[in-house]
């Protein structure tokens, strides 16, 4: 006697795995730098409604001026994150660069232009050490740059026993305050030039495309003939140079060198890159998106200050924005699978 099994699944049973997909227009907004651009516009509209002082010429120029330091740090961090790395030392290296600038110019009596070059060179050497630590000693980027963060912060304090250095020539400070054509200061002009150069390099040069390949899979990139070690060391070194330049610009703006400068800047730089659409997994990111991320953080700080929000609350808001940006990155990668 034969029996028929009743265990068969009904034809209309749902599939074992069903993944909800976002509408195509949502996916489109999450692609590239369009999402950060839309977020920046929405944020500007909100602050314009909330306070009449936001959308004024002086305030908008002030946002750009304040974003210069973060912009330089984030530009280097973009390349680092695209290669699949991270750099936690940028804030401490910035402080070291400012102290080297002040110590060599004030205590040793060097010309200020030479002191600036030495400060940038020292920061570049820190970046080189990071790159060598990641590539040749095989330290994880998190550990290598965390160690450099401690070393650089310690050196910044040792140079003057934790004392700040104040008083630079008037012409030096004017480079960050005097506006040409009523819009650009010298430092903002340099930032714009560097971002245009960075955008062109990442988009059109072979070296820029190789960074994406390294972030996608360093082993595949190596098998394809890309010098992964050389490129990685170069990325960290250039990031150090940009950090040193940011340190010089910060000294211009503050008219002082402080060993505590740059505290927390590494988190803001990482946040700007991630908000701009980069993936912490590597292989994804753009200079344009980072620029929008920098402006978003700048607008957030400025708008919340105008509204009288406590700096401690602002840290909470920035943290929420970072979390949302990472969630968007996860959603974007899920939709592209």
PDB file of N, CA and C in Angstrom, residues 37 52 97 115 149 165 199 255 279 285 321-322 336:
ATOM      1  N   UNK A  37      24.800  65.830  -0.904  1.00  0.00           N
ATOM      2  CA  UNK A  37      24.418  67.134  -1.461  1.00  0.00           C
ATOM      3  C   UNK A  37      22.985  67.475  -1.069  1.00  0.00           C
ATOM      4  N   UNK A  52      17.392  83.762  11.341  1.00  0.00           N
ATOM      5  CA  UNK A  52      17.594  84.686  10.222  1.00  0.00           C
ATOM      6  C   UNK A  52      19.054  85.020   9.964  1.00  0.00           C
ATOM      7  N   UNK A  97      52.648  69.530  14.600  1.00  0.00           N
ATOM      8  CA  UNK A  97      53.081  70.469  13.552  1.00  0.00           C
ATOM      9  C   UNK A  97      53.004  71.912  14.048  1.00  0.00           C
ATOM     10  N   UNK A 115      60.325  77.511   9.135  1.00  0.00           N
ATOM     11  CA  UNK A 115      59.654  76.789  10.221  1.00  0.00           C
ATOM     12  C   UNK A 115      58.390  76.093   9.715  1.00  0.00           C
ATOM     13  N   UNK A 149      49.258  58.445  17.275  1.00  0.00           N
ATOM     14  CA  UNK A 149      48.482  59.474  17.957  1.00  0.00           C
ATOM     15  C   UNK A 149      49.073  59.748  19.339  1.00  0.00           C
ATOM     16  N   UNK A 165      52.569  78.513  22.643  1.00  0.00           N
ATOM     17  CA  UNK A 165      53.424  79.567  22.082  1.00  0.00           C
ATOM     18  C   UNK A 165      52.515  80.563  21.385  1.00  0.00           C
ATOM     19  N   UNK A 199      40.435  65.876  -6.698  1.00  0.00           N
ATOM     20  CA  UNK A 199      39.334  65.344  -7.516  1.00  0.00           C
ATOM     21  C   UNK A 199      39.844  64.865  -8.868  1.00  0.00           C
ATOM     22  N   UNK A 255      46.676  82.538  15.969  1.00  0.00           N
ATOM     23  CA  UNK A 255      47.827  83.345  16.375  1.00  0.00           C
ATOM     24  C   UNK A 255      48.564  82.696  17.536  1.00  0.00           C
ATOM     25  N   UNK A 279      32.966  54.292   2.124  1.00  0.00           N
ATOM     26  CA  UNK A 279      32.708  53.092   2.894  1.00  0.00           C
ATOM     27  C   UNK A 279      33.927  52.760   3.741  1.00  0.00           C
ATOM     28  N   UNK A 285      34.289  55.926  -2.278  1.00  0.00           N
ATOM     29  CA  UNK A 285      34.454  57.268  -1.755  1.00  0.00           C
ATOM     30  C   UNK A 285      34.805  58.229  -2.868  1.00  0.00           C
ATOM     31  N   UNK A 321      24.541  61.753  13.411  1.00  0.00           N
ATOM     32  CA  UNK A 321      24.740  61.903  11.971  1.00  0.00           C
ATOM     33  C   UNK A 321      25.708  60.845  11.443  1.00  0.00           C
ATOM     34  N   UNK A 322      26.778  60.570  12.195  1.00  0.00           N
ATOM     35  CA  UNK A 322      27.728  59.540  11.782  1.00  0.00           C
ATOM     36  C   UNK A 322      27.035  58.179  11.709  1.00  0.00           C
ATOM     37  N   UNK A 336      23.329  47.020  -3.775  1.00  0.00           N
ATOM     38  CA  UNK A 336      24.162  46.786  -4.954  1.00  0.00           C
ATOM     39  C   UNK A 336      24.604  45.330  -5.081  1.00  0.00           C
TER      40      UNK A 336
END
